[in-house]
Short mmCIF file of C-alpha atoms in Angstrom, two decimals:
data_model
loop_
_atom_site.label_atom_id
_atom_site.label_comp_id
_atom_site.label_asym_id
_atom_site.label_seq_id
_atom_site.Cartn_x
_atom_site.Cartn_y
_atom_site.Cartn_z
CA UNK A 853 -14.49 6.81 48.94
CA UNK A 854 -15.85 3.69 47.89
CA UNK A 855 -17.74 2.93 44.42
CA UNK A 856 -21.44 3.33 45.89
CA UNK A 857 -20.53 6.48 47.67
CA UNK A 858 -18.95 7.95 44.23
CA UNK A 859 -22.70 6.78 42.44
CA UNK A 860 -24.77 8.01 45.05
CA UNK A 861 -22.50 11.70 45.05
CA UNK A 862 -22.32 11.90 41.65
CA UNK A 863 -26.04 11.45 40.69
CA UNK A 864 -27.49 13.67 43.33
CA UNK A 865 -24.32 16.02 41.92
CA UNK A 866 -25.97 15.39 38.72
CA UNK A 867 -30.10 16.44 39.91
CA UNK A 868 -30.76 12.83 38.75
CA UNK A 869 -32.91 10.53 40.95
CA UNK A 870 -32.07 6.47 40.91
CA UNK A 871 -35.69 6.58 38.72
CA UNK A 872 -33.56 8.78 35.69
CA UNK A 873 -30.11 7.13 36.04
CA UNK A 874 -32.05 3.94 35.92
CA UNK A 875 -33.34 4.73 32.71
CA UNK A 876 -30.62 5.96 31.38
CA UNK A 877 -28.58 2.79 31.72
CA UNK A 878 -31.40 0.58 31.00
CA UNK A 879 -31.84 -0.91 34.57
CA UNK A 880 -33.95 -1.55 37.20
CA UNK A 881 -34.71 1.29 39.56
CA UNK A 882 -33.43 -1.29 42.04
CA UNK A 883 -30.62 -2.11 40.67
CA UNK A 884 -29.31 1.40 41.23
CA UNK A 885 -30.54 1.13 44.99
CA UNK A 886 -28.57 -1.99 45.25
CA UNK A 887 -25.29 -0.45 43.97
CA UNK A 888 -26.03 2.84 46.45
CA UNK A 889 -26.26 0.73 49.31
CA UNK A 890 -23.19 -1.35 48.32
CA UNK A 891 -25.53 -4.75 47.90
CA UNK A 892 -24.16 -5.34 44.96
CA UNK A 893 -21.54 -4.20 42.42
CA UNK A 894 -22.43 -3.42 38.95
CA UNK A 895 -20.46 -5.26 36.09
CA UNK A 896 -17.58 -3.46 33.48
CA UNK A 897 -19.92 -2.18 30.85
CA UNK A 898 -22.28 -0.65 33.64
CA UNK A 899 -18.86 0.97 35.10
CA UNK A 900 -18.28 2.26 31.39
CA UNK A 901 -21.83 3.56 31.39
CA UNK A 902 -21.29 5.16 34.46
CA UNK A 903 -18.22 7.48 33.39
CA UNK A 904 -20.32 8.27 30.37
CA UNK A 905 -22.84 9.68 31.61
CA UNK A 906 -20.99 11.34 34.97
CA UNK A 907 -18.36 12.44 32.92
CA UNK A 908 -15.70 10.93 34.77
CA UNK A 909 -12.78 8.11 34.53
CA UNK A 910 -13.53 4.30 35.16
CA UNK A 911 -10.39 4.96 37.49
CA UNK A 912 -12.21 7.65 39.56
CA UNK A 913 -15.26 5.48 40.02
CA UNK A 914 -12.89 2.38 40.74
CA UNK A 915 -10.05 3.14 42.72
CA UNK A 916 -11.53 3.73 46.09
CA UNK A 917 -8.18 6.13 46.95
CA UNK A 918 -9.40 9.02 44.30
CA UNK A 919 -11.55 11.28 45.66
CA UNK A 920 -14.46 12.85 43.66
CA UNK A 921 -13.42 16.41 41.50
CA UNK A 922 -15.45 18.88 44.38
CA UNK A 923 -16.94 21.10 41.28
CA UNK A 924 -19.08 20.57 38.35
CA UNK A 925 -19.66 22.84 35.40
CA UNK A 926 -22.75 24.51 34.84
CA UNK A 927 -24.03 24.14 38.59
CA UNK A 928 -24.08 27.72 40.18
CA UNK A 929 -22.61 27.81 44.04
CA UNK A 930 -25.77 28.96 45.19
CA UNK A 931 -28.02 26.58 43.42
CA UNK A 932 -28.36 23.68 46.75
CA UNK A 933 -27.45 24.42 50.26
CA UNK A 934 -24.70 22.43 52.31
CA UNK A 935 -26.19 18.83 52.86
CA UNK A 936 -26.63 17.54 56.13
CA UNK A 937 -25.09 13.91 57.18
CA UNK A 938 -26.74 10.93 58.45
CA UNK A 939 -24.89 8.32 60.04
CA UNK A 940 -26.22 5.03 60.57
CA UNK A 941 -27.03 5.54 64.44
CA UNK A 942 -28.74 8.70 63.79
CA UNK A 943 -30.81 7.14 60.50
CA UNK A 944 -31.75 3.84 63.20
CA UNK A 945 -32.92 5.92 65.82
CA UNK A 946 -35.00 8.16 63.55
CA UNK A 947 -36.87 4.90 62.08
CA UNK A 948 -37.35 4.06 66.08
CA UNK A 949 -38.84 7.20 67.00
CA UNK A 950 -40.91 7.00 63.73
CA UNK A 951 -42.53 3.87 64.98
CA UNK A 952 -43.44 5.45 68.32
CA UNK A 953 -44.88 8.42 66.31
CA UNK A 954 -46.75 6.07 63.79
CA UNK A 955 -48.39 4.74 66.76
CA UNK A 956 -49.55 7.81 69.14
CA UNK A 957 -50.42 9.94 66.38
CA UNK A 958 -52.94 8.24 64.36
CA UNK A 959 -54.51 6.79 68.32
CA UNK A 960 -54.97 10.87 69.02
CA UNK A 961 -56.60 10.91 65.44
CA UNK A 962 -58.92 7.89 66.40
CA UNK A 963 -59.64 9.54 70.11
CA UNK A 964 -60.41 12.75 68.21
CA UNK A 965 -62.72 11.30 65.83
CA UNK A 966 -64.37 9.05 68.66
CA UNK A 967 -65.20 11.83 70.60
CA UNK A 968 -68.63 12.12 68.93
CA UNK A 969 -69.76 8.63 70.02
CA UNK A 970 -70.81 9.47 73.69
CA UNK A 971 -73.11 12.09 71.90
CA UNK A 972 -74.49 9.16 70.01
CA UNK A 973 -75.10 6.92 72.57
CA UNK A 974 -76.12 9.18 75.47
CA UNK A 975 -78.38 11.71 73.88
CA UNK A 976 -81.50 9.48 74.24
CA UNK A 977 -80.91 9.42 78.47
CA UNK A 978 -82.47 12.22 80.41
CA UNK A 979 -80.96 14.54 82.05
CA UNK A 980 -77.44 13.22 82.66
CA UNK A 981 -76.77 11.65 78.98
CA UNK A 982 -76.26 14.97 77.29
CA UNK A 983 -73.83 15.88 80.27
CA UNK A 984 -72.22 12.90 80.35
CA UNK A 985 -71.47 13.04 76.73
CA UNK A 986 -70.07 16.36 76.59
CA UNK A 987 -67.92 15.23 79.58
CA UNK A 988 -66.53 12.57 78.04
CA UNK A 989 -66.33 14.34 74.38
CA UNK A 990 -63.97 16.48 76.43
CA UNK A 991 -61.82 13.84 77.60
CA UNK A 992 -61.37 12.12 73.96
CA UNK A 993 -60.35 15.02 72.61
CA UNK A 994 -57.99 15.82 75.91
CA UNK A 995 -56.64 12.37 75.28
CA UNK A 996 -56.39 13.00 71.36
CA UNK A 997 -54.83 16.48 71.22
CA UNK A 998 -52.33 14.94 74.06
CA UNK A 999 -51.23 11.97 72.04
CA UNK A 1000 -50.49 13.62 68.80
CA UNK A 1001 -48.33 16.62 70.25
CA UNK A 1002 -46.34 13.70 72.63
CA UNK A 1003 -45.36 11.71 69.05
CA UNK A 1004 -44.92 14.98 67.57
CA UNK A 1005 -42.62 16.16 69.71
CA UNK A 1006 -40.73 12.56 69.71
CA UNK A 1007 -40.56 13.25 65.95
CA UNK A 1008 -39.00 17.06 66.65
CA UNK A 1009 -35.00 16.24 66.66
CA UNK A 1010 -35.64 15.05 62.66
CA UNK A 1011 -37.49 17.79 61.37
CA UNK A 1012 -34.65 18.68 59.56
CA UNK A 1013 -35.38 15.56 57.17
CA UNK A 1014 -38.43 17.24 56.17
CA UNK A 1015 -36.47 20.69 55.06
CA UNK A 1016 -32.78 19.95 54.12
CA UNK A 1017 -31.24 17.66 51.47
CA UNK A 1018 -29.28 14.89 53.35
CA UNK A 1019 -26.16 12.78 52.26
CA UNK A 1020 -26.77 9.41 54.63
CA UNK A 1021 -23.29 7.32 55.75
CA UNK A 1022 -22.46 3.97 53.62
CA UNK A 1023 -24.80 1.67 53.81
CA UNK A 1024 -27.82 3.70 54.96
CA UNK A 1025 -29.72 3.39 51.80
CA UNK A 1026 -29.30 -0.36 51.68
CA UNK A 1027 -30.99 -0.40 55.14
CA UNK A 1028 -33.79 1.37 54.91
CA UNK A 1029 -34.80 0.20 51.35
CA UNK A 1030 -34.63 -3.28 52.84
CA UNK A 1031 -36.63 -2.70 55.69
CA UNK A 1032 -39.72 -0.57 53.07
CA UNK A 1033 -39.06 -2.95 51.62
CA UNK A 1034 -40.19 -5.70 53.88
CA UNK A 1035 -42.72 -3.51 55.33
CA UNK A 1036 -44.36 -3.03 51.51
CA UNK A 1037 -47.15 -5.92 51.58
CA UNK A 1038 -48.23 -4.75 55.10
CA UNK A 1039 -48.55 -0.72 54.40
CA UNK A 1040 -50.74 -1.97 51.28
CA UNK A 1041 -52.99 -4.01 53.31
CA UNK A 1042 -52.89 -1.31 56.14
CA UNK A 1043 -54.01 1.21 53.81
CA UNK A 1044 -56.43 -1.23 51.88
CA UNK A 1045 -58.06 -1.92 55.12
CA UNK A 1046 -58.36 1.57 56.01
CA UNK A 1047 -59.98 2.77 52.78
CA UNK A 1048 -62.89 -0.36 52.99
CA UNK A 1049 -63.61 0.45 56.52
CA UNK A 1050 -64.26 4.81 55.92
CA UNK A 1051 -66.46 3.49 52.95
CA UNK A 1052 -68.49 0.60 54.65
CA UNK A 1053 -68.94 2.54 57.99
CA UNK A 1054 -72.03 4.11 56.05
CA UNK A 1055 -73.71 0.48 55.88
CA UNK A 1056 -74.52 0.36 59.40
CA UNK A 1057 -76.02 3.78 59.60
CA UNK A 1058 -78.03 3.22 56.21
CA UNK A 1059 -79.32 -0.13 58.00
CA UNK A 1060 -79.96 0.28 61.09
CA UNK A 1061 -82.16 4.03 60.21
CA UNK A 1062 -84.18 2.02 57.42
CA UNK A 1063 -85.31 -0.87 59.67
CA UNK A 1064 -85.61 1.33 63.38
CA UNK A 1065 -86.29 5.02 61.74
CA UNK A 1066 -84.30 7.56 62.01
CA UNK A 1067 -85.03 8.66 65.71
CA UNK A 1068 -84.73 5.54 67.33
CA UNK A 1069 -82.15 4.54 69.67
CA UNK A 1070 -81.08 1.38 67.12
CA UNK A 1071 -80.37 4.87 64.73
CA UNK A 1072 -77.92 6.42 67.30
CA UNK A 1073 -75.87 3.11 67.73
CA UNK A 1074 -75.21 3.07 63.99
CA UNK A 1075 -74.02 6.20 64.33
CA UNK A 1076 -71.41 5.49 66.96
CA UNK A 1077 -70.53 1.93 65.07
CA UNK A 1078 -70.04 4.51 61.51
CA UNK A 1079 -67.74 6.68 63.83
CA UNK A 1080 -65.71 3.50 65.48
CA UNK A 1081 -64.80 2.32 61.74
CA UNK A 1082 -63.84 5.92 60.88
CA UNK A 1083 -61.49 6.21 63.52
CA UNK A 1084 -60.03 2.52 63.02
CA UNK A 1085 -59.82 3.40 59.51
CA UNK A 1086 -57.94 6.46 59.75
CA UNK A 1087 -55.89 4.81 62.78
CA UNK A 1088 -54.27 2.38 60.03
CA UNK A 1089 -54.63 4.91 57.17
CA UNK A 1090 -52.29 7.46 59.33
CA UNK A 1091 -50.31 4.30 61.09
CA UNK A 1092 -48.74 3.13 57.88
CA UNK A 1093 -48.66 6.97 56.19
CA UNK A 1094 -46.26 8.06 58.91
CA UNK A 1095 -43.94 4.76 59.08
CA UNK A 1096 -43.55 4.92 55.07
CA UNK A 1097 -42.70 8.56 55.86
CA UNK A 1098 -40.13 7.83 57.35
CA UNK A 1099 -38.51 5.40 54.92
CA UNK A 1100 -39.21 8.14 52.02
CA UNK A 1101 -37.37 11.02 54.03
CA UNK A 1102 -34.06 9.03 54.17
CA UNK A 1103 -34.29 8.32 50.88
CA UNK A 1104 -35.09 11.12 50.16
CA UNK A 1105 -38.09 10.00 47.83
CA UNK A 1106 -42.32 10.55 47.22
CA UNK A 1107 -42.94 14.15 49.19
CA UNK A 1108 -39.20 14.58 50.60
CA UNK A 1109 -37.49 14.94 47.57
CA UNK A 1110 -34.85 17.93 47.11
CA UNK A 1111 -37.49 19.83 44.92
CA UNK A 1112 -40.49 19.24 47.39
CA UNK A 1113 -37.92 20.49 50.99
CA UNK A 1114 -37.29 23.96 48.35
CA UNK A 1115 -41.08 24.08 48.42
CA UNK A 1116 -41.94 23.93 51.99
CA UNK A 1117 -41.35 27.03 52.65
CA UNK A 1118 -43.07 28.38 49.43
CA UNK A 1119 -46.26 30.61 49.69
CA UNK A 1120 -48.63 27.08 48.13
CA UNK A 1121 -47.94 25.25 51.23
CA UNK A 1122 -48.82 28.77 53.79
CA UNK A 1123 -52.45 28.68 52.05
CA UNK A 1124 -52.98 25.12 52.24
CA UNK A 1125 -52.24 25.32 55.93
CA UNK A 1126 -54.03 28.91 56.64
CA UNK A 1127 -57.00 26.56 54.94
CA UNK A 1128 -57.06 23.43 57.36
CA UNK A 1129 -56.47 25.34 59.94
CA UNK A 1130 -60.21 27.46 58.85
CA UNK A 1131 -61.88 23.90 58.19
CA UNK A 1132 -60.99 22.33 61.71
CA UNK A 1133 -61.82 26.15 63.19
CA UNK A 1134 -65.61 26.11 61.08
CA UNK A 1135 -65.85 22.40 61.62
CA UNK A 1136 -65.71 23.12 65.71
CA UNK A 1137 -67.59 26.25 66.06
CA UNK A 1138 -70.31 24.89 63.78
CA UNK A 1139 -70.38 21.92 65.58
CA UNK A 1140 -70.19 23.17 68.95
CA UNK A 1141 -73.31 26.28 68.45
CA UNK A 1142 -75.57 23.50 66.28
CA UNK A 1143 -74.36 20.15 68.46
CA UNK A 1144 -74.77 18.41 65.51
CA UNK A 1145 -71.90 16.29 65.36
CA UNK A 1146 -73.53 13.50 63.49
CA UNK A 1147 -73.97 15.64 60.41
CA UNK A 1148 -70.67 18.22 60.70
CA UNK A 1149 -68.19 15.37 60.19
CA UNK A 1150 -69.22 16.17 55.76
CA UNK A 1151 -67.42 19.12 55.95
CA UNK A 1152 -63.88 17.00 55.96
CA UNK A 1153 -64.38 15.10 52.64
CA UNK A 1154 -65.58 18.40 51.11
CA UNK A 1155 -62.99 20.24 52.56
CA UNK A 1156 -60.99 17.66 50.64
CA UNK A 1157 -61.99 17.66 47.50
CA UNK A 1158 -61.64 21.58 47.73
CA UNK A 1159 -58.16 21.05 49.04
CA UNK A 1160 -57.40 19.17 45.49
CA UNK A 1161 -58.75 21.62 43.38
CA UNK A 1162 -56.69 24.59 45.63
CA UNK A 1163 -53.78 22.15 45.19
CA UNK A 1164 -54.05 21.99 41.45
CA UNK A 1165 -54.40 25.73 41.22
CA UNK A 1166 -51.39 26.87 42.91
CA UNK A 1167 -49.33 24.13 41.38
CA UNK A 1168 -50.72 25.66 38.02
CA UNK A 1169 -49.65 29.35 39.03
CA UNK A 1170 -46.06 28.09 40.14
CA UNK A 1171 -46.61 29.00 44.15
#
């Protein structure tokens, strides 16, 4: 076992992540990463540091023909389940079928959220535009709902990612913290982007009713334009959520950490999906008996803000 195997085993051995052992040695979060991924060695006095606080020899951490003791005091057997291994090939063609994922998923999102903008644009043509819309509503959503399950089934084989620790092959970690790593200055603008365009697509709306009135046909359009930034918006919002996702469940970081996978199955994360599930259910049926889409969408950023507050309560109660 080589030196950045022996750091990577003993600090998860340890319930330390690179963050803590970085600040214990008085480092650089990525210098850590770079020793884990074998990009770099660290020097004698780091080496010294390391037995310190591991509690092992400099010869155990250095001589790549000692093996690692199997036991450490004070850890019960039951405390962490076997961890699951990652080779290289399987950690490469995760990240590939992330990309596909990051891709149809949010475009289901974006055909979900369009589906509203035949409504907007039809409504004013008698008697086919209100048929017409509905028809093609139907076939957004169709298109939607069939995009999302397709890249979540692609994503299916790695669930286990989400729900067991991992211990990834040598050289794993280097890999995929290069390529967040290179992907860091386009997930901020991605998500920058996204943000602007849910907040401006009001503009057009506000515009468009103040200069035309609010029944006009000029009115309508600004509704479908407000819709078409939503949906870009939350096509790059989701986009560059789901391919950083990926990066963070190999490493094992942000919301796939050993502590969050315990939690999945915890009784917190049942209620906040019972809820969605009830929003998306009112949202439709409210929608569906009123038909009026171009005021229903406010129940999401409500639902939201309720979500945070539900959050914050059942992280206060321990569930």
């Amino acid at each position: 076992m080589i030196l950045a195997d022996k750091i990577i085993e003993l600090r998860k051995q340890a319930g330390m992540s690179q963050e803590e052992l970085a600040e214990k040695m008085n480092v650089s979060r990525q210098s850590v990463s770079k020793w884990e991924g074998a990009q770099s060695t660290p020097d004698l006095n780091r080496v010294l540091q390391l037995s310190e606080i591991f509690g092992v020899s400099t010869d155990t951490l250095l001589k790549d023909e000692l093996d690692l003791a199997p036991v450490l005091p004070d850890v019960p057997d039951t405390t962490e389940p076997p961890l699951r291994h990652v080779s290289m090939e399987e950690a490469n063609a995760f990240l590939s079928v992330n990309s596909k994922a990051a891709l149809l998923i949010p475009l289901g999102i974006a055909c979900s959220i369009c589906c509203v903008i035949p409504g907007c644009l039809l409504e004013h043509i008698k008697p086919l535009g209100e048929l017409l819309s509905f028809v093609m509503m139907f076939i957004l959503i169709a298109a939607g709902v069939s995009l999302i399950l397709v890249g979540a089934h692609f994503q299916k084989p790695y669930e286990y990612l989400e729900k067991e620790g991992i211990d990834t092959a040598y050289g794993v970690s280097g890999m995929v913290r290069e390529r967040q790593n290179a992907c860091k200055v386009q997930h901020l603008a991605e998500l920058i982007c996204g943000i602007v365009l849910c907040i401006l697509s009001f503009i057009p709306v506000a515009v468009l009713s103040t200069v035309f009135g609010d029944e006009s046909y000029a009115a309508a359009c600004g509704g479908a334009i407000l819709f078409s930034m939503i949906a870009a918006g939350a096509f790059l919002i989701v986009r560059t959520a789901i391919r950083n996702a990926g990066f963070e469940k190999l490493l094992e970081e942000g919301g796939y950490t050993r502590a969050e996978k315990a939690s999945q199955n915890s009784v917190g994360h049942t209620i906040i999906r019972v809820y969605w599930l009830v929003v998306v259910a009112g949202y439709l049926a409210y929608s569906f008996i009123t038909n009026d889409w171009g005021r229903s969408w406010i129940v999401f950023p409500v639902a939201g803000v309720l979500c945070g507050a539900l959050c914050a309560i059942l992280k206060h109660t321990g569930r």
